[in-house]
mmCIF file of C-alpha atoms in Angstrom:
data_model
loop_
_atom_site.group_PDB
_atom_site.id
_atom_site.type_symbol
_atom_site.label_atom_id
_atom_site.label_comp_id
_atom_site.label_asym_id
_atom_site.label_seq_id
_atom_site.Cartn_x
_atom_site.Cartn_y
_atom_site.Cartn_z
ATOM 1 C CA UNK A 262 6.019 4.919 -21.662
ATOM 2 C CA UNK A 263 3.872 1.744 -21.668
ATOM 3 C CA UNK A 264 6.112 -1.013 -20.062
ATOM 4 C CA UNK A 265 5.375 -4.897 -21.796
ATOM 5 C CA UNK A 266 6.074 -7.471 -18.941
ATOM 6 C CA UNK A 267 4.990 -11.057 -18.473
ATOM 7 C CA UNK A 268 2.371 -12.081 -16.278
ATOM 8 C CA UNK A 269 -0.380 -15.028 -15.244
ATOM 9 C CA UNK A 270 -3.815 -14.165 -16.717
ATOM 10 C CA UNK A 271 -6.813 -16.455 -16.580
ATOM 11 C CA UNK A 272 -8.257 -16.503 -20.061
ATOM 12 C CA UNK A 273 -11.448 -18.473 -19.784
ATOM 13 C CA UNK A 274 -13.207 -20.367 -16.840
ATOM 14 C CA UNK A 275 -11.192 -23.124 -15.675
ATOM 15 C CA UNK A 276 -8.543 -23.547 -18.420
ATOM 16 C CA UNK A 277 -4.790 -23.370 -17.013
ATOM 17 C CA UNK A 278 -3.325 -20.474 -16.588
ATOM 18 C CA UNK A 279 -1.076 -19.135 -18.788
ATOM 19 C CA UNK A 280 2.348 -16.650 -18.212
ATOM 20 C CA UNK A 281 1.529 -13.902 -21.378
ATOM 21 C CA UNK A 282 2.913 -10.440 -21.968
ATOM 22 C CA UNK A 283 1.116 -8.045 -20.742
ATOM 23 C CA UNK A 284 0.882 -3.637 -21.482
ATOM 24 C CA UNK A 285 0.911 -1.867 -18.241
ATOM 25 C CA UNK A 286 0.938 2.101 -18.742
ATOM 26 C CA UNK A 287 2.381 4.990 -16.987
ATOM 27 C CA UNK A 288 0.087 6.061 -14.038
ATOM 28 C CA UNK A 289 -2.487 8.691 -14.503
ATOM 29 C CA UNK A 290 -3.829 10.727 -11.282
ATOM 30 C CA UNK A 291 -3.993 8.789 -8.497
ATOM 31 C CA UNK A 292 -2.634 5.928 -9.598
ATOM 32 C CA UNK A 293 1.136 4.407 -8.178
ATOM 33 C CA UNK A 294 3.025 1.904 -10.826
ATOM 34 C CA UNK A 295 4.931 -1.010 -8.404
ATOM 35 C CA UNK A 296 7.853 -3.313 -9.496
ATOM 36 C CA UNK A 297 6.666 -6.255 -7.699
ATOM 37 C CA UNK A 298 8.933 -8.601 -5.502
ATOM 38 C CA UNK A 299 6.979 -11.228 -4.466
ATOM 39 C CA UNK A 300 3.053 -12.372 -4.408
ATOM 40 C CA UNK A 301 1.443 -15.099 -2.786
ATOM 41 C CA UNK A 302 -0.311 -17.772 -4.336
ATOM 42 C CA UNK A 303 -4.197 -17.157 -2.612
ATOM 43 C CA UNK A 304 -7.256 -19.497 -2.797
ATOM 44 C CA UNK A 305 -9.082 -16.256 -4.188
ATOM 45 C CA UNK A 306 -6.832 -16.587 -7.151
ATOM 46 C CA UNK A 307 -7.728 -20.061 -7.977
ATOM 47 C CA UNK A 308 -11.268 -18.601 -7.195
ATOM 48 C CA UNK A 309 -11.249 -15.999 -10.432
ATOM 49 C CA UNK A 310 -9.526 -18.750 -12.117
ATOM 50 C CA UNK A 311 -12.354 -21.291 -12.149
ATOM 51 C CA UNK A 312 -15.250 -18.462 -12.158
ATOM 52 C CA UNK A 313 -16.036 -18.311 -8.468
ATOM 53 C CA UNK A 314 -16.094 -15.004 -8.182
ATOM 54 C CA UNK A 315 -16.853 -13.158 -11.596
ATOM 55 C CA UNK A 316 -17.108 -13.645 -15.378
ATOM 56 C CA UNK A 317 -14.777 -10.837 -16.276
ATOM 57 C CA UNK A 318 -12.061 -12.754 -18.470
ATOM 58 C CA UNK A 319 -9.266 -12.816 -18.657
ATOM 59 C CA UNK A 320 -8.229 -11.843 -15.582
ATOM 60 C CA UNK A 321 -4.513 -10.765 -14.405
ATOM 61 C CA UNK A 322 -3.937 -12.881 -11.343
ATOM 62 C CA UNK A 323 -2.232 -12.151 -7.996
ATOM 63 C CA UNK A 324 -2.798 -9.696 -4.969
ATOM 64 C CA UNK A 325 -1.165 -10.680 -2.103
ATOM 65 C CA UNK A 326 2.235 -8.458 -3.240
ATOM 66 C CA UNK A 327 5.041 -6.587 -1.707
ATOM 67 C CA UNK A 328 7.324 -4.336 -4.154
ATOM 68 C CA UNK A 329 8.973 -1.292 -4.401
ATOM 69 C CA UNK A 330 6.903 2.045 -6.093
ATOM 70 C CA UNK A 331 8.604 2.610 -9.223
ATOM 71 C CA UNK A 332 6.408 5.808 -10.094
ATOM 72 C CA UNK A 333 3.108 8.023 -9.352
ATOM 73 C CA UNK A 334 0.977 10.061 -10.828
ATOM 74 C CA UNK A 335 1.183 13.510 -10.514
ATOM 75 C CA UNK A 336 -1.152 14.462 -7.548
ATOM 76 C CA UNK A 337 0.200 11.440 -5.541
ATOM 77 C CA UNK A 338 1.643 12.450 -1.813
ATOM 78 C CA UNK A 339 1.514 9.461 0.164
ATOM 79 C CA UNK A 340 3.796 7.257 -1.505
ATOM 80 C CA UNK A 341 6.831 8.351 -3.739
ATOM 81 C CA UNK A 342 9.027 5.850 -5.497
ATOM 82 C CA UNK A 343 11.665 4.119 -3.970
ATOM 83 C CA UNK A 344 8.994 3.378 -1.286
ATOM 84 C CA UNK A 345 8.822 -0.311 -0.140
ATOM 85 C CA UNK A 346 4.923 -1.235 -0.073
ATOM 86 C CA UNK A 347 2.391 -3.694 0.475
ATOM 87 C CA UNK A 348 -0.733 -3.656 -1.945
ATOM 88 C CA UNK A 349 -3.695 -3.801 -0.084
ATOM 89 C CA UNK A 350 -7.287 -4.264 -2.118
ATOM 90 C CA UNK A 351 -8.907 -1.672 0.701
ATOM 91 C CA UNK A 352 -7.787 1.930 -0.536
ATOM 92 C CA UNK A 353 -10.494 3.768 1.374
ATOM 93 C CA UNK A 354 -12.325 6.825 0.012
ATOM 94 C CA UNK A 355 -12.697 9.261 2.807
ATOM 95 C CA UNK A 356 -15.749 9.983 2.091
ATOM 96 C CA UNK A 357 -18.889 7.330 1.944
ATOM 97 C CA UNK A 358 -21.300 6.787 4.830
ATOM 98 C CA UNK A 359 -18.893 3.989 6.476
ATOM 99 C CA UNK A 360 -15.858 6.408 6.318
ATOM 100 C CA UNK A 361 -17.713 9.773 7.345
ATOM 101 C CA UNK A 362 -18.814 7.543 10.658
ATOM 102 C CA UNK A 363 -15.293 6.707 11.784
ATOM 103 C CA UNK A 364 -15.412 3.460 10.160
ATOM 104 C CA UNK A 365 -13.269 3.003 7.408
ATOM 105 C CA UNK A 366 -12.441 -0.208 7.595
ATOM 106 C CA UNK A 367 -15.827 -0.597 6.183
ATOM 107 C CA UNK A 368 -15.032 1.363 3.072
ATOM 108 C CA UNK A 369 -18.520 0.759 0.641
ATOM 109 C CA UNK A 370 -16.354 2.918 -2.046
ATOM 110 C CA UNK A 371 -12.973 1.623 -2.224
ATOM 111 C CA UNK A 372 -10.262 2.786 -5.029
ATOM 112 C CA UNK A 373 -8.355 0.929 -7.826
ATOM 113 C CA UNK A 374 -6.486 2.226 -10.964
ATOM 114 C CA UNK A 375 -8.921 3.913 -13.289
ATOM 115 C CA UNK A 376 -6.579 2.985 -16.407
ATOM 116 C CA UNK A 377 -6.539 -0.863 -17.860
ATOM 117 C CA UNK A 378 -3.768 -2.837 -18.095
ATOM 118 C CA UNK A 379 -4.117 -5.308 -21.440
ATOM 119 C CA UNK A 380 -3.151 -7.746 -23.526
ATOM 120 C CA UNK A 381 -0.576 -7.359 -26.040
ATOM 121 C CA UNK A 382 -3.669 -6.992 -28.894
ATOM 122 C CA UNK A 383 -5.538 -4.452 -26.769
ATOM 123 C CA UNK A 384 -7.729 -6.707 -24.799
ATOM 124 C CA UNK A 385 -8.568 -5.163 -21.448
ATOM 125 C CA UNK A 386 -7.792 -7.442 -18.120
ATOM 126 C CA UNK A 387 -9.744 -7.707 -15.307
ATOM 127 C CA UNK A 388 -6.816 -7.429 -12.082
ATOM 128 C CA UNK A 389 -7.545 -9.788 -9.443
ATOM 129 C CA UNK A 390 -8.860 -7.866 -6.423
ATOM 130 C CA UNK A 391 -8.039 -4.625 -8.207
ATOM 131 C CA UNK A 392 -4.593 -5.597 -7.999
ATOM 132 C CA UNK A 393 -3.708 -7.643 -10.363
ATOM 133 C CA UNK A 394 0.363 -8.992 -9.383
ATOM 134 C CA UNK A 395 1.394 -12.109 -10.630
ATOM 135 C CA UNK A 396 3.268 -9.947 -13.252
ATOM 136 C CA UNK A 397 7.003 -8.157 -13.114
ATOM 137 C CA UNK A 398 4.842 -4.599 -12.650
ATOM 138 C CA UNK A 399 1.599 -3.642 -11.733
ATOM 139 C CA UNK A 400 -0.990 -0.406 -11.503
ATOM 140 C CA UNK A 401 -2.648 0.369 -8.638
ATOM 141 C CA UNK A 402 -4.544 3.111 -6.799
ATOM 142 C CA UNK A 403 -1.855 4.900 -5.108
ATOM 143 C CA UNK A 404 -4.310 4.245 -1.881
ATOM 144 C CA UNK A 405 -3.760 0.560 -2.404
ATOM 145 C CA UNK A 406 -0.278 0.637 -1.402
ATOM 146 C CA UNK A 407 0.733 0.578 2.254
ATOM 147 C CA UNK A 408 4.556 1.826 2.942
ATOM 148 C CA UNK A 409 6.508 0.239 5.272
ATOM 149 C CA UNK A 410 9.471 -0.724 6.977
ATOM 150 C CA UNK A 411 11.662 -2.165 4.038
ATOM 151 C CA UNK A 412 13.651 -4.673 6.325
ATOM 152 C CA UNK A 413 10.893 -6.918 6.275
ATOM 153 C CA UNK A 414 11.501 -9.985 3.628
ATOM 154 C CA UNK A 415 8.935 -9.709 0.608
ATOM 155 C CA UNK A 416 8.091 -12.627 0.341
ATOM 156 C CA UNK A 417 6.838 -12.246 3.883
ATOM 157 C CA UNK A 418 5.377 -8.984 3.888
ATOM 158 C CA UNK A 419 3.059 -9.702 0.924
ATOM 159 C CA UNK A 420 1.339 -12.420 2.803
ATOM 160 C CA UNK A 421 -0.480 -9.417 5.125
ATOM 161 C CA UNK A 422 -1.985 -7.999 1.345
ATOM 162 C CA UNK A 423 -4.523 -10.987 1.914
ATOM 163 C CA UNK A 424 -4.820 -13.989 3.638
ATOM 164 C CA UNK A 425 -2.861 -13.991 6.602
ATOM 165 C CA UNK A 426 -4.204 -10.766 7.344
ATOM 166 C CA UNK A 427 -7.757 -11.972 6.902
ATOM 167 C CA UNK A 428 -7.084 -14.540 9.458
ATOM 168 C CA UNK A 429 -5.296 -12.256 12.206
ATOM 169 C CA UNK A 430 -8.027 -9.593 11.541
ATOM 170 C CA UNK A 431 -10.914 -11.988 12.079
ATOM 171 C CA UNK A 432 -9.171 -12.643 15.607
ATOM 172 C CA UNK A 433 -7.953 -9.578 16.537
ATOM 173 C CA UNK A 434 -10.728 -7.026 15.039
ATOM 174 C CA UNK A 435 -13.681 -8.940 14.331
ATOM 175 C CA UNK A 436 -14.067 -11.337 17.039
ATOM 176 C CA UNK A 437 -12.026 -9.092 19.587
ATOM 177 C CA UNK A 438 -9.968 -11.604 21.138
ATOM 178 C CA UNK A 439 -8.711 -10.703 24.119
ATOM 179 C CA UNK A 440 -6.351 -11.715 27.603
ATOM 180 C CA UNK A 441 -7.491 -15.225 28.647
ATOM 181 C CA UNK A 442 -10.416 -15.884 26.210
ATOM 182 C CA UNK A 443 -10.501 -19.463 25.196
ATOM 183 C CA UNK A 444 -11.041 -19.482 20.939
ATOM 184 C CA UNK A 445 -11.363 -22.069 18.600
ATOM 185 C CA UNK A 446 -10.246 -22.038 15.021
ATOM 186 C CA UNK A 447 -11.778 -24.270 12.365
ATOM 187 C CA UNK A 448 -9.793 -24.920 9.237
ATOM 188 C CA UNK A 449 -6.008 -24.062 9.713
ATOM 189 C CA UNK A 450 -4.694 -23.229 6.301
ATOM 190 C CA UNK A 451 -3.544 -19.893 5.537
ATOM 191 C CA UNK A 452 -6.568 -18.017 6.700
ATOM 192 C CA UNK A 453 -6.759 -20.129 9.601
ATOM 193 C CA UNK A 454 -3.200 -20.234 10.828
ATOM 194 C CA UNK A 455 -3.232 -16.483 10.882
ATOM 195 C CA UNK A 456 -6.538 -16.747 13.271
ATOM 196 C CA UNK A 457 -4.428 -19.190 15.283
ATOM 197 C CA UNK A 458 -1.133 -16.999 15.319
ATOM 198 C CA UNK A 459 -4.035 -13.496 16.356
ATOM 199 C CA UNK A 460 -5.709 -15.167 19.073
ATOM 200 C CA UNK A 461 -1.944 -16.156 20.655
ATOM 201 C CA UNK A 462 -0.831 -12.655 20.070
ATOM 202 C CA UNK A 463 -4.176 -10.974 21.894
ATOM 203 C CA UNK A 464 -3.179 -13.408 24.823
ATOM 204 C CA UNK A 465 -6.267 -15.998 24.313
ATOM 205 C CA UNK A 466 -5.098 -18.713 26.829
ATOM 206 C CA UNK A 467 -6.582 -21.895 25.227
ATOM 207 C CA UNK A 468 -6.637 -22.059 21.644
ATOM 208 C CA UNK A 469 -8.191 -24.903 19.683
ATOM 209 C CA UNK A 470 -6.913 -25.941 16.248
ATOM 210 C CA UNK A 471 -9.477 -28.125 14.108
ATOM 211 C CA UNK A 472 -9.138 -29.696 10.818
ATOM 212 C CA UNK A 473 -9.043 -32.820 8.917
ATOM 213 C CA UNK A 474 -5.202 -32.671 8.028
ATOM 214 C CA UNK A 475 -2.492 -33.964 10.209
ATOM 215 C CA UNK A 476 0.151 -31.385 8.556
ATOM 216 C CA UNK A 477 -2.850 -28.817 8.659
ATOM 217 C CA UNK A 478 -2.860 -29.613 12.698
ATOM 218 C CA UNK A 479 1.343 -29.593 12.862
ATOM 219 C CA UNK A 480 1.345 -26.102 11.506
ATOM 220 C CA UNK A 481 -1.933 -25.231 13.834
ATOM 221 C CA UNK A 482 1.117 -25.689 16.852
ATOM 222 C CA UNK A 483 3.577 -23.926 15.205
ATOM 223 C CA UNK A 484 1.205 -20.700 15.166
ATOM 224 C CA UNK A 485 -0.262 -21.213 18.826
ATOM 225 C CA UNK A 486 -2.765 -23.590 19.089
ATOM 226 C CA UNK A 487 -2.655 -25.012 22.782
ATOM 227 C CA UNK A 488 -5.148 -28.246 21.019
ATOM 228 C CA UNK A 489 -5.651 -29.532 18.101
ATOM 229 C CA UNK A 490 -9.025 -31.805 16.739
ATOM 230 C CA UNK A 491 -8.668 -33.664 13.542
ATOM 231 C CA UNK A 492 -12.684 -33.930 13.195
ATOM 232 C CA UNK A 493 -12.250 -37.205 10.966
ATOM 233 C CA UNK A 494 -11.728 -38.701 14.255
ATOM 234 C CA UNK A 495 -13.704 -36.637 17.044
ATOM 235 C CA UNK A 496 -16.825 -34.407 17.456
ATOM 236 C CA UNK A 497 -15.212 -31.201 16.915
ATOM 237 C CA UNK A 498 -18.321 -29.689 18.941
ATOM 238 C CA UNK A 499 -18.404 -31.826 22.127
ATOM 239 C CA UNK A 500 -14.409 -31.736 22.155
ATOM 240 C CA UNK A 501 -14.228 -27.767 21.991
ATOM 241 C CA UNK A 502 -16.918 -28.168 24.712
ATOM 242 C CA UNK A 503 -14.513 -30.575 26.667
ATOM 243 C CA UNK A 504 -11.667 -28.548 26.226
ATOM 244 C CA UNK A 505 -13.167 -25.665 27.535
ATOM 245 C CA UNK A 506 -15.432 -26.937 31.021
ATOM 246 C CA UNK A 507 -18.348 -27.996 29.248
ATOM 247 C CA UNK A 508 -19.042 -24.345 27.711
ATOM 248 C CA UNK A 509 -17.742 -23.939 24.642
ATOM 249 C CA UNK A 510 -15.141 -21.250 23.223
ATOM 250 C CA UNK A 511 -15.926 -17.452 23.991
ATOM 251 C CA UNK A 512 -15.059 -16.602 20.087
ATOM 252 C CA UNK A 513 -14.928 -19.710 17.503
ATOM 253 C CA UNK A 514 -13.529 -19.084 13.737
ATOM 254 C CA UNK A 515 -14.980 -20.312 10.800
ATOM 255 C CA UNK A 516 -11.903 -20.256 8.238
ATOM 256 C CA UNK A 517 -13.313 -22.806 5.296
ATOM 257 C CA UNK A 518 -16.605 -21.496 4.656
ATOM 258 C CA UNK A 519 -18.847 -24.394 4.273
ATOM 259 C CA UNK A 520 -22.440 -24.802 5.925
ATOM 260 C CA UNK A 521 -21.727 -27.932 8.057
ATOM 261 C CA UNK A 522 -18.706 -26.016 9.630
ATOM 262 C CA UNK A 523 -20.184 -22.536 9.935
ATOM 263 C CA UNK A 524 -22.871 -25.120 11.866
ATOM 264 C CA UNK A 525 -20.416 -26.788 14.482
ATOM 265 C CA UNK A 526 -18.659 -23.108 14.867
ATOM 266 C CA UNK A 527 -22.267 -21.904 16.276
ATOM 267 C CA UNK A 528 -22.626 -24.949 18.417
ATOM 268 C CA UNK A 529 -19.360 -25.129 19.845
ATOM 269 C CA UNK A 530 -19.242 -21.745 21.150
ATOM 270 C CA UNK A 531 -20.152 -20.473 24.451
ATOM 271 C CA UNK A 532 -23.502 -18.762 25.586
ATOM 272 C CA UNK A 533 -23.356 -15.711 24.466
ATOM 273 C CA UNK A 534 -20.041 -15.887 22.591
ATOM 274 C CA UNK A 535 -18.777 -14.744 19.310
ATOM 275 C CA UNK A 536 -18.586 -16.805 15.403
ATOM 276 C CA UNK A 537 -16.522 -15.104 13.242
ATOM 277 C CA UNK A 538 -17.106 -16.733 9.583
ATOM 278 C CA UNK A 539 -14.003 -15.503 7.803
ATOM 279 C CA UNK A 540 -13.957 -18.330 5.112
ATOM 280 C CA UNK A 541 -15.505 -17.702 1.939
ATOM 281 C CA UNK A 542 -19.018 -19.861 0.650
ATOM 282 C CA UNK A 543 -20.008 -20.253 -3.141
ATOM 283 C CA UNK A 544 -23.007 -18.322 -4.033
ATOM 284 C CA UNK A 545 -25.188 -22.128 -3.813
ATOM 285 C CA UNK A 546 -24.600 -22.605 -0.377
ATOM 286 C CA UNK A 547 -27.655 -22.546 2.017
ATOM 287 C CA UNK A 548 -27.782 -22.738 6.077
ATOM 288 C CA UNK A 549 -30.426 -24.383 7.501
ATOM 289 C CA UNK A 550 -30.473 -24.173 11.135
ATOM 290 C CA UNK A 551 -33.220 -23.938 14.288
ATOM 291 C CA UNK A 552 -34.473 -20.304 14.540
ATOM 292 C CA UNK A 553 -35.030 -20.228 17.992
ATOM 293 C CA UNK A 554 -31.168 -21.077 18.788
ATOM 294 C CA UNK A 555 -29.717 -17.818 16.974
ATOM 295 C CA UNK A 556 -32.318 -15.932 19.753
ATOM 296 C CA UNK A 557 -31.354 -18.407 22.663
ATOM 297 C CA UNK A 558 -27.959 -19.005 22.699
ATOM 298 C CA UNK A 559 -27.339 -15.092 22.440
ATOM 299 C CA UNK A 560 -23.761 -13.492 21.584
ATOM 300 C CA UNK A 561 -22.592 -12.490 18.117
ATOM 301 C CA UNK A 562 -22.444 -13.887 14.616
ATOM 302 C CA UNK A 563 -19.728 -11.804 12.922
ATOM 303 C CA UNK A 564 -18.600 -12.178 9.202
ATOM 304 C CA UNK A 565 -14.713 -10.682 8.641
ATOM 305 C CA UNK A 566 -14.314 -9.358 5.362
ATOM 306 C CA UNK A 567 -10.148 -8.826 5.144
ATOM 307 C CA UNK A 568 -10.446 -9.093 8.932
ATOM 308 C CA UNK A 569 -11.813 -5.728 8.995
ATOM 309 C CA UNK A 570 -8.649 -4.276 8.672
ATOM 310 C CA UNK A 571 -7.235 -0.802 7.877
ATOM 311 C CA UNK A 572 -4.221 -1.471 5.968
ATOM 312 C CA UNK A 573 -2.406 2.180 6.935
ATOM 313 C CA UNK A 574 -3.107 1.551 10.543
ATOM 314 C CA UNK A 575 -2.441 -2.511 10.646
ATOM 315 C CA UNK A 576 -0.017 -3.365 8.249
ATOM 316 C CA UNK A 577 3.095 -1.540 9.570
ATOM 317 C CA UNK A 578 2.293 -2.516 13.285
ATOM 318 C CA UNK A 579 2.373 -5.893 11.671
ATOM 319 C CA UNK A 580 5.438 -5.366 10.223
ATOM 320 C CA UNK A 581 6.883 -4.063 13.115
ATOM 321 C CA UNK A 582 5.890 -6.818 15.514
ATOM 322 C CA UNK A 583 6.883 -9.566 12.999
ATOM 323 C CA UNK A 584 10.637 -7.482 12.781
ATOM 324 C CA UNK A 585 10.781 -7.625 16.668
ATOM 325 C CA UNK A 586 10.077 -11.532 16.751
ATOM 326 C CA UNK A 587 6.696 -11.555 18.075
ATOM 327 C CA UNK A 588 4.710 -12.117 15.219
ATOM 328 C CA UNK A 589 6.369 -15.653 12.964
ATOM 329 C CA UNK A 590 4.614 -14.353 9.590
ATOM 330 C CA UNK A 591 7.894 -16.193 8.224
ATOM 331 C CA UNK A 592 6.381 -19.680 9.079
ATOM 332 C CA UNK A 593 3.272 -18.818 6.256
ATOM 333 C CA UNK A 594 5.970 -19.335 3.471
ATOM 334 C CA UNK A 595 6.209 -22.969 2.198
ATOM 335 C CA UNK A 596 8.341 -22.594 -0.640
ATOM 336 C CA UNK A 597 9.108 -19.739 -3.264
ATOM 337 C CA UNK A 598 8.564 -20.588 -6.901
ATOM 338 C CA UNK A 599 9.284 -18.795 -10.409
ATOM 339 C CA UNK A 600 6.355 -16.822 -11.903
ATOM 340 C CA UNK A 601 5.424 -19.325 -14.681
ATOM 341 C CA UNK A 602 4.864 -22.013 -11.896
ATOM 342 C CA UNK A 603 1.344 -20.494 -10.589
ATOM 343 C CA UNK A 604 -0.736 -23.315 -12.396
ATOM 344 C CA UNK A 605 1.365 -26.050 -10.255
ATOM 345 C CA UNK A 606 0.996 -24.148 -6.913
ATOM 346 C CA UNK A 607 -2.853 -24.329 -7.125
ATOM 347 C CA UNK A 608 -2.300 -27.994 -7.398
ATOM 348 C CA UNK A 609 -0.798 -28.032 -4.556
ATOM 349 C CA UNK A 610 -2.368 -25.650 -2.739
ATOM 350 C CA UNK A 611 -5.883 -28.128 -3.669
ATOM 351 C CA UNK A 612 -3.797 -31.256 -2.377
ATOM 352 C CA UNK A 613 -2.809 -29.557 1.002
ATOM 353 C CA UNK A 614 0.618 -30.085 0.722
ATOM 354 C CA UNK A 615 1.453 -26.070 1.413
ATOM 355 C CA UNK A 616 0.354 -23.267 3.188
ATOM 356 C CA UNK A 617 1.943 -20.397 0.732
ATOM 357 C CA UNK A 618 3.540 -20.714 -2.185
ATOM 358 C CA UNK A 619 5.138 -17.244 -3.129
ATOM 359 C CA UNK A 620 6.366 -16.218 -6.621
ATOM 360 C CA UNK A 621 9.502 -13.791 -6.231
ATOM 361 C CA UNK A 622 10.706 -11.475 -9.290
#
């Protein structure tokens, strides 16, 4: 039986959001319905909202969700309901060229729910990363849900469907962090702070926070960094160099996704070291930079796309560490809110005053 719920769709470019009732039907082959639990509030959201990523309107917001499997479709093994999971917009396929080479955290063909969830007069919604979770229940590809350990919070555990798991993955995957490197992380939101908190847990022994927010640069400490650089004030590129013997950092992290800062992220690493742009440019921006230093300086330039992770292989580790102590995911969480208050988290998600707002059901 169709269920009707409520959830936050973004009807045209830019308008407010609004909390609507929405049809969400019984899933087909392959496909897992979840009783959600708890979603973040994501940049990417705000993204769809204002057009910055598609035109396919309205959209049904949310993707960074935790929630229990409510029901599958009939050929589904891997999960089963009852089954605590986290959605994950990465359900690989097994079977293109990145997946047949051992690679499937690459995944060119990934899976989401081949039925629509719609509007209340039939209108078809476009789900936010193929997710689609600021609602009470949501369809999925049964591959986009990750089970584990159901001890973890859910408002915590969500936060690894997206952001914070961009951020650790851009440390711990894509740039390769490892025992004593010395890494630098610009722009220390949500994204950021989880580069931060992956380059303490692979050991890194200086870590440099920068932004342009003091609060930004208090949370930076609270997930690792060993220095922080508010570049309103200093060079961000001769202070990395500073802080680490004139060189620069072996890996730096671009978290914000701007030219000018993808710019001091190349200059403020080391010869031959590793940028890792994991922040997200609009489709306008242009780089303009010296041809001959991309061949001189050496090294890699890296982009992390959800920190190249595999969500079946990194998600319950993640769990697992964060259950042990050793990973704080619990710090990411700013406040929780109801789900008709989406509209004024993106407000203050734009003024800085949070690092994640979570709605819980």
């Amino acid at each position: 039986m169709t269920a009707k719920v409520q959830g936050v769709v973004a009807a045209a470019k830019g308008a407010p959001v609004e909390l609507t009732t929405v049809l969400v039907p019984d899933p087909g082959p392959g496909e897992a319905l979840v009783r959600i639990q708890a979603c973040g509030v994501c940049h990417t959201d705000l993204h769809y909202r204002e057009g910055g990523i598609g035109d396919d309107f309205p959209y049904l917001l949310g993707h960074e969700a935790a929630g229990v499997v409510e029901a599958v479709g009939s050929d589904v093994t891997d999960v089963a309901p009852g089954d605590f999971v986290i959605l994950n917009w990465r359900a690989v396929c097994g079977q293109c060229r990145a997946c047949a080479r051992g690679r499937p955290w690459y995944c060119f063909a990934t899976h989401n729910a081949s039925q629509k969830m719609t509007l209340e007069d039939g209108t078809p919604l476009s789900p936010a990363l193929g997710i689609g979770a600021f609602v009470e229940k949501t369809l999925v590809a049964a591959g986009q849900c990750t089970k584990v350990n159901p001890e973890i919070r859910p408002e915590v555990a969500g936060l690894l469907g997206c952001g914070v798991m961009a951020g650790l993955g851009a440390a711990l995957n894509t740039g390769g962090v490892s025992r004593g490197d010395t890494v630098a992380v610009i722009g220390c939101g949500g994204v950021g702070g989880g580069a931060l908190l992956g380059a303490a847990l692979a050991g890194a022994r200086t870590i440099i926070a920068v932004d342009v927010d003091e609060r930004k640069l208090d949370w930076a400490r609270g997930f690792g960094a060993t220095h922080v650089i508010n570049s309103r004030q200093a060079d961000p590129v001769a202070s990395i160099r500073e802080l680490t013997g004139g060189f620069g950092a072996d890996v730096v992290i671009e978290a914000i996704g701007r030219p000018e800062t993808y710019e001091q992220a190349f200059y403020a690493r080391d010869l031959a070291g590793t940028v890792v742009l994991v922040g997200v440019p609009t489709p306008e921006m242009r780089l303009d930079m010296p041809l001959l230093d991309f061949f001189g300086r050496g090294g890699a330039l890296k982009s992390s796309w959800y920190g190249d992770c595999l969500p079946s292989r990194d998600f319950p580790m993640l769990v697992d560490l964060h259950l042990q102590g050793r990973l704080p995911l619990e710090k990411f969480v700013s406040e929780t809110i109801e789900v008709g208050q989406v509209e004024e988290a993106f407000a203050k998600m734009g003024r800085g005053e949070v690092l994640r707002s979570v709605v819980t059901f």
